[in-house]
mmCIF file of C-alpha atoms in Angstrom:
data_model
loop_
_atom_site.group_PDB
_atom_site.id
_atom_site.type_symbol
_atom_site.label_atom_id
_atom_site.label_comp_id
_atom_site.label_asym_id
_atom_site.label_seq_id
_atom_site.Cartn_x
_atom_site.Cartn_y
_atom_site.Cartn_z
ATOM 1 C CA UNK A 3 -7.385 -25.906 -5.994
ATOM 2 C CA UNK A 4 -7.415 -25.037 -9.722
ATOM 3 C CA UNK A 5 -8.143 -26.959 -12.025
ATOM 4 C CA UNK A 6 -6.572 -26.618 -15.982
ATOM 5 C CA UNK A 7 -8.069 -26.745 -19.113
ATOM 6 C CA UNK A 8 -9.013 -30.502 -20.229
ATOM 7 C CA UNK A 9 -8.807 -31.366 -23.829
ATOM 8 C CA UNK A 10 -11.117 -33.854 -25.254
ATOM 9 C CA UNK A 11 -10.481 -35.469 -28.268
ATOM 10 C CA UNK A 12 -13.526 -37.110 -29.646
ATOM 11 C CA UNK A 13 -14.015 -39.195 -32.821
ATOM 12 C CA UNK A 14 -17.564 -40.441 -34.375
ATOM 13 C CA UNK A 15 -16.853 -42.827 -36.990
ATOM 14 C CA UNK A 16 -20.445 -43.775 -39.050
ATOM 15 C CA UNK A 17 -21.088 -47.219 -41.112
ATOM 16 C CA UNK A 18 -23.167 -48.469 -43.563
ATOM 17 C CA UNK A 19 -23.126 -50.831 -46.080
ATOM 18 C CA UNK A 20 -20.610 -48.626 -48.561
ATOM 19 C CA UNK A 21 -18.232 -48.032 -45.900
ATOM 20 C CA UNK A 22 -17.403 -46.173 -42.988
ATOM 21 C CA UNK A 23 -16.055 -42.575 -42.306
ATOM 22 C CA UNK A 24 -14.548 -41.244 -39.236
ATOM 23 C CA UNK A 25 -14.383 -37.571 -37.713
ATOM 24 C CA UNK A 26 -12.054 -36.580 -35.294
ATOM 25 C CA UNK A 27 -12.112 -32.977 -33.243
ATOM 26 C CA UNK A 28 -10.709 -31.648 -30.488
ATOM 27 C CA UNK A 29 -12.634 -30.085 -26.918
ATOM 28 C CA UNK A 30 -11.498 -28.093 -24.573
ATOM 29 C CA UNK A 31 -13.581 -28.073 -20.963
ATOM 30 C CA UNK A 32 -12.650 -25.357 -19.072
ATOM 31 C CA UNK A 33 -12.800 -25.765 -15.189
ATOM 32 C CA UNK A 34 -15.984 -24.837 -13.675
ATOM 33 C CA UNK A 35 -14.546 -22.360 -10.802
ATOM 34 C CA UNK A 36 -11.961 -18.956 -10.836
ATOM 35 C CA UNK A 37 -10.295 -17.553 -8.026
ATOM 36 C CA UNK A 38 -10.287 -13.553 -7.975
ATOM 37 C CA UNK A 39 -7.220 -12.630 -5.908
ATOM 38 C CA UNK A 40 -5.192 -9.503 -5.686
ATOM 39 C CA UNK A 41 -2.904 -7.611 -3.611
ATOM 40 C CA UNK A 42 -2.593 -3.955 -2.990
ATOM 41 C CA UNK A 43 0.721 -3.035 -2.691
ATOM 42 C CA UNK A 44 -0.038 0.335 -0.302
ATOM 43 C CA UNK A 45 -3.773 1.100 0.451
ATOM 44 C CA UNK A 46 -3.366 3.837 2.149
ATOM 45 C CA UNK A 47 -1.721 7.355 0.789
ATOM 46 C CA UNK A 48 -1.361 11.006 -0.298
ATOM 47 C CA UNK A 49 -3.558 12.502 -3.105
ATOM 48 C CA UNK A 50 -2.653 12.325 -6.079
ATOM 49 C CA UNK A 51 -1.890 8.299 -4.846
ATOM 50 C CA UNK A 52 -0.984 5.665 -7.521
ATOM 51 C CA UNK A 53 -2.494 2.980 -6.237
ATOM 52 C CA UNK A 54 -0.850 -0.774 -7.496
ATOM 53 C CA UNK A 55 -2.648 -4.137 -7.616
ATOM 54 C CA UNK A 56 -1.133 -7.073 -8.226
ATOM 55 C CA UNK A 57 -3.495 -9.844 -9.931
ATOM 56 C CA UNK A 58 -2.974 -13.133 -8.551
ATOM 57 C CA UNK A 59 -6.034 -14.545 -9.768
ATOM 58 C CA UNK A 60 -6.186 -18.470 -11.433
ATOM 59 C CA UNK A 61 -8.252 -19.538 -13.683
ATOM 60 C CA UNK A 62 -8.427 -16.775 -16.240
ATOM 61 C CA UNK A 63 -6.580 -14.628 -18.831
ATOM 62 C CA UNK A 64 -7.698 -11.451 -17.998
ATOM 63 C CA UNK A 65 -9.457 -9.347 -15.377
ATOM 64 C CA UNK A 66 -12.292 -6.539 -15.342
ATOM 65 C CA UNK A 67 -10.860 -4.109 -12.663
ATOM 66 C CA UNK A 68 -13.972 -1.850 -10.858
ATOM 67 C CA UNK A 69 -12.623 1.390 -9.355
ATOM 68 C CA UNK A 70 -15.422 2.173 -7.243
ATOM 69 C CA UNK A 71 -15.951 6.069 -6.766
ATOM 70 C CA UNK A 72 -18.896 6.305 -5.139
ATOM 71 C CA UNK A 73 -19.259 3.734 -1.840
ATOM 72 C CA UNK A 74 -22.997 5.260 -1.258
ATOM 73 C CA UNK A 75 -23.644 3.537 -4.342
ATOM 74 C CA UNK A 76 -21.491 0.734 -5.755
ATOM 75 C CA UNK A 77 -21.037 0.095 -9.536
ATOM 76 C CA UNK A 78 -21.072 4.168 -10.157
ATOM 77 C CA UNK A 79 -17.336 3.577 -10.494
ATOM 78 C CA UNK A 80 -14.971 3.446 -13.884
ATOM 79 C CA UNK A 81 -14.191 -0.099 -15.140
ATOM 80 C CA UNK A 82 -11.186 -1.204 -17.051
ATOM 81 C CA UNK A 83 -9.913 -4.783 -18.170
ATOM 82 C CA UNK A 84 -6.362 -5.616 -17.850
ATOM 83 C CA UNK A 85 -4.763 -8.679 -18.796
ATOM 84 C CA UNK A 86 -1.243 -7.595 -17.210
ATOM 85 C CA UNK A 87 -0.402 -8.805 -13.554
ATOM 86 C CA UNK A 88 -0.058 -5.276 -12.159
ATOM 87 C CA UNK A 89 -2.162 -2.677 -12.515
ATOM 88 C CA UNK A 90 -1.165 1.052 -11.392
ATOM 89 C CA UNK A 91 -4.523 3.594 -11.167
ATOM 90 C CA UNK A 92 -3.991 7.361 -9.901
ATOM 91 C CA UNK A 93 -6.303 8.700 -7.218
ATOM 92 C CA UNK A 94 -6.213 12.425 -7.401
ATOM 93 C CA UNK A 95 -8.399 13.172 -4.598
ATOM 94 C CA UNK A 96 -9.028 11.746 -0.985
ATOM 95 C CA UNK A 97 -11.125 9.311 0.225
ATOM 96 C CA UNK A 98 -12.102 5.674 0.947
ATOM 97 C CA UNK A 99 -12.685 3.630 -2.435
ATOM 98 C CA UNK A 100 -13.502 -0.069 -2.930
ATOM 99 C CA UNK A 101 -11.188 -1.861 -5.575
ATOM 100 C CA UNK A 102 -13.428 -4.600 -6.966
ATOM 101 C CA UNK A 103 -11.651 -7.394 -9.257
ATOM 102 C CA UNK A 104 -13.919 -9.717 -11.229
ATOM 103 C CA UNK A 105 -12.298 -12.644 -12.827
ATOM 104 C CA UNK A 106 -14.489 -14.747 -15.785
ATOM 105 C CA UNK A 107 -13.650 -17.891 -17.828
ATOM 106 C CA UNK A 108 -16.647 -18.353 -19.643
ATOM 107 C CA UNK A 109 -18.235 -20.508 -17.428
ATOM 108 C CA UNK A 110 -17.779 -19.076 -14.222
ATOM 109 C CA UNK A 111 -17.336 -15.682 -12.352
ATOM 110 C CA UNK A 112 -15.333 -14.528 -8.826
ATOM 111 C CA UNK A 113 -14.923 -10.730 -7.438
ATOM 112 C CA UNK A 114 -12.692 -9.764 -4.616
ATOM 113 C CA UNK A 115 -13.234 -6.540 -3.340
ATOM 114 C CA UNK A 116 -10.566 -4.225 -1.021
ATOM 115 C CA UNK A 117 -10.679 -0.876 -0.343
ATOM 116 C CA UNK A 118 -8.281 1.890 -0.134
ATOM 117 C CA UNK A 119 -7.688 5.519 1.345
ATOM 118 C CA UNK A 120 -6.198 8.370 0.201
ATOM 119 C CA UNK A 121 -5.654 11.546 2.269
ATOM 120 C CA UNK A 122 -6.147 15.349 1.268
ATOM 121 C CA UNK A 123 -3.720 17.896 2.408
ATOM 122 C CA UNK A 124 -4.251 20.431 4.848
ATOM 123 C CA UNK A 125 -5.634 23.369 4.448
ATOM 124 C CA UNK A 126 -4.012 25.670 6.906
ATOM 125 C CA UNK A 127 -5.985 28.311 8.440
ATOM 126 C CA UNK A 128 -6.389 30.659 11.526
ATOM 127 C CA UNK A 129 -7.904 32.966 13.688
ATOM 128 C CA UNK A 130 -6.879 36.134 15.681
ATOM 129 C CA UNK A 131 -7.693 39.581 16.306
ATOM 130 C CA UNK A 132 -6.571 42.374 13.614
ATOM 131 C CA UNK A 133 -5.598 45.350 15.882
ATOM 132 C CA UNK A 134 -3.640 44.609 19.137
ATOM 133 C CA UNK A 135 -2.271 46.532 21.341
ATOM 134 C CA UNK A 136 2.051 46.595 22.475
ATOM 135 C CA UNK A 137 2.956 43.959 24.914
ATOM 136 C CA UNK A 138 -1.061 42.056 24.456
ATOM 137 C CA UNK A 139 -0.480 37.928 24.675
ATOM 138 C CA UNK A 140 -2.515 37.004 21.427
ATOM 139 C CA UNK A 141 -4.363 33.407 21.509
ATOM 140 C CA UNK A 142 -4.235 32.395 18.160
ATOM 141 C CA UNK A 143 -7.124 29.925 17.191
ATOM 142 C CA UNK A 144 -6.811 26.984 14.082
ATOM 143 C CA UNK A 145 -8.963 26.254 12.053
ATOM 144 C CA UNK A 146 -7.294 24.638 9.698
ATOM 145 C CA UNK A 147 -9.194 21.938 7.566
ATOM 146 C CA UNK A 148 -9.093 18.570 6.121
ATOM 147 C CA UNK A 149 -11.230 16.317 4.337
ATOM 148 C CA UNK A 150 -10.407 13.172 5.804
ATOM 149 C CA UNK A 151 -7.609 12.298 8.444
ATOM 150 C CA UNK A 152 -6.004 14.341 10.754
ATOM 151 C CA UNK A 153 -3.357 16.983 10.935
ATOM 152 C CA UNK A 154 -0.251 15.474 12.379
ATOM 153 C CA UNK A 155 1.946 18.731 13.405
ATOM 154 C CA UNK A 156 1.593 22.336 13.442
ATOM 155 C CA UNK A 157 4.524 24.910 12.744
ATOM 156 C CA UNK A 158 3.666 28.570 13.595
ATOM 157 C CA UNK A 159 6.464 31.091 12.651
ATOM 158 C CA UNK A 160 5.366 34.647 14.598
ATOM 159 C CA UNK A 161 7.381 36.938 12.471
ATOM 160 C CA UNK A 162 9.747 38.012 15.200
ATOM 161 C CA UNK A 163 12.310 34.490 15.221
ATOM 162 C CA UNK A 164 9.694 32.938 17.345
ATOM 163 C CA UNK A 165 8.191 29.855 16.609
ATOM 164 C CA UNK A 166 5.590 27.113 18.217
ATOM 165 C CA UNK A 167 4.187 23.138 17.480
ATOM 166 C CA UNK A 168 0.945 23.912 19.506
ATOM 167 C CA UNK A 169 -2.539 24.033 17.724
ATOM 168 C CA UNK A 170 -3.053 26.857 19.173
ATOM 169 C CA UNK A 171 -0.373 29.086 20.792
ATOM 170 C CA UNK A 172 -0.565 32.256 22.556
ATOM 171 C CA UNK A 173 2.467 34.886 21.536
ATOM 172 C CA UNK A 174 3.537 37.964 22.702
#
């Protein structure tokens, strides 16, 4: 577990033949360990996402908070120090980014690291032939896009009241 702050008090008292003196003055030993601990209240979202982490490190005041940009190459990121519990950061594009939390004392260090991922939107997009002839059964293609994840449903509205959840319907 954690251990507190000691404080030592410490005297020194010197003597000679005209007398003696004493000093008094206080120490305080600081443990030598920290715990970095944090939660992350959602880490997983929409762009823009405000991600929130909760500090719940011991052994410290504050805490240098690494938002890591750039998982190719770590520490390419943008570093702030909090000293408040909770700490709210806005992510306004997608991807997967390490959250690093380094706690110091002054005589010791700790990092945690977590990750998070934020999603782009859609981009929707298709395919189909220009001219068509009366009566023709069209395939439409998608090709709609996304950066990272998935597109979860489709809604294709044909001009003419009819409509269709497929990727990709064929309409006469």
């Amino acid at each position: 577990g954690f251990a507190s702050d000691t404080t030592y008090v410490v005297s020194m008292t010197a003597y000679n033949d005209c007398g003696t003196t004493t000093m008094t003055s206080s120490i305080t030993v600081k443990p030598d360990s920290v715990n970095a601990s944090f939660i992350v209240v959602n880490n997983a979202g929409c762009a823009p996402f405000n991600g929130q982490f909760i500090d719940l490190s011991t052994g410290t005041g504050s805490s240098t908070w690494y938002f890591d940009f750039d998982s190719l190459n770590p520490g390419n990121g943008f570093v702030y120090t909090f000293s408040q519990d909770t700490v709210t950061f806005t992510f306004d594009s997608g991807g997967t980014f390490l959250i690093a939390q380094t706690v110091f004392n002054g005589c010791s260090s700790d990092t945690m690291i977590q990750s998070i991922t934020v999603y782009d939107q859609p981009v929707a997009s298709f395919t189909t032939p220009s001219d068509l002839c009366l009566d023709s059964i069209v395939q439409f293609i998608d090709s709609s896009g996304i950066a990272n994840g998935s597109i979860s449903a489709y809604l294709w509205d044909f001009g003419d009241s009819s409509t269709s959840n497929q990727p990709n319907p064929a309409h006469q």
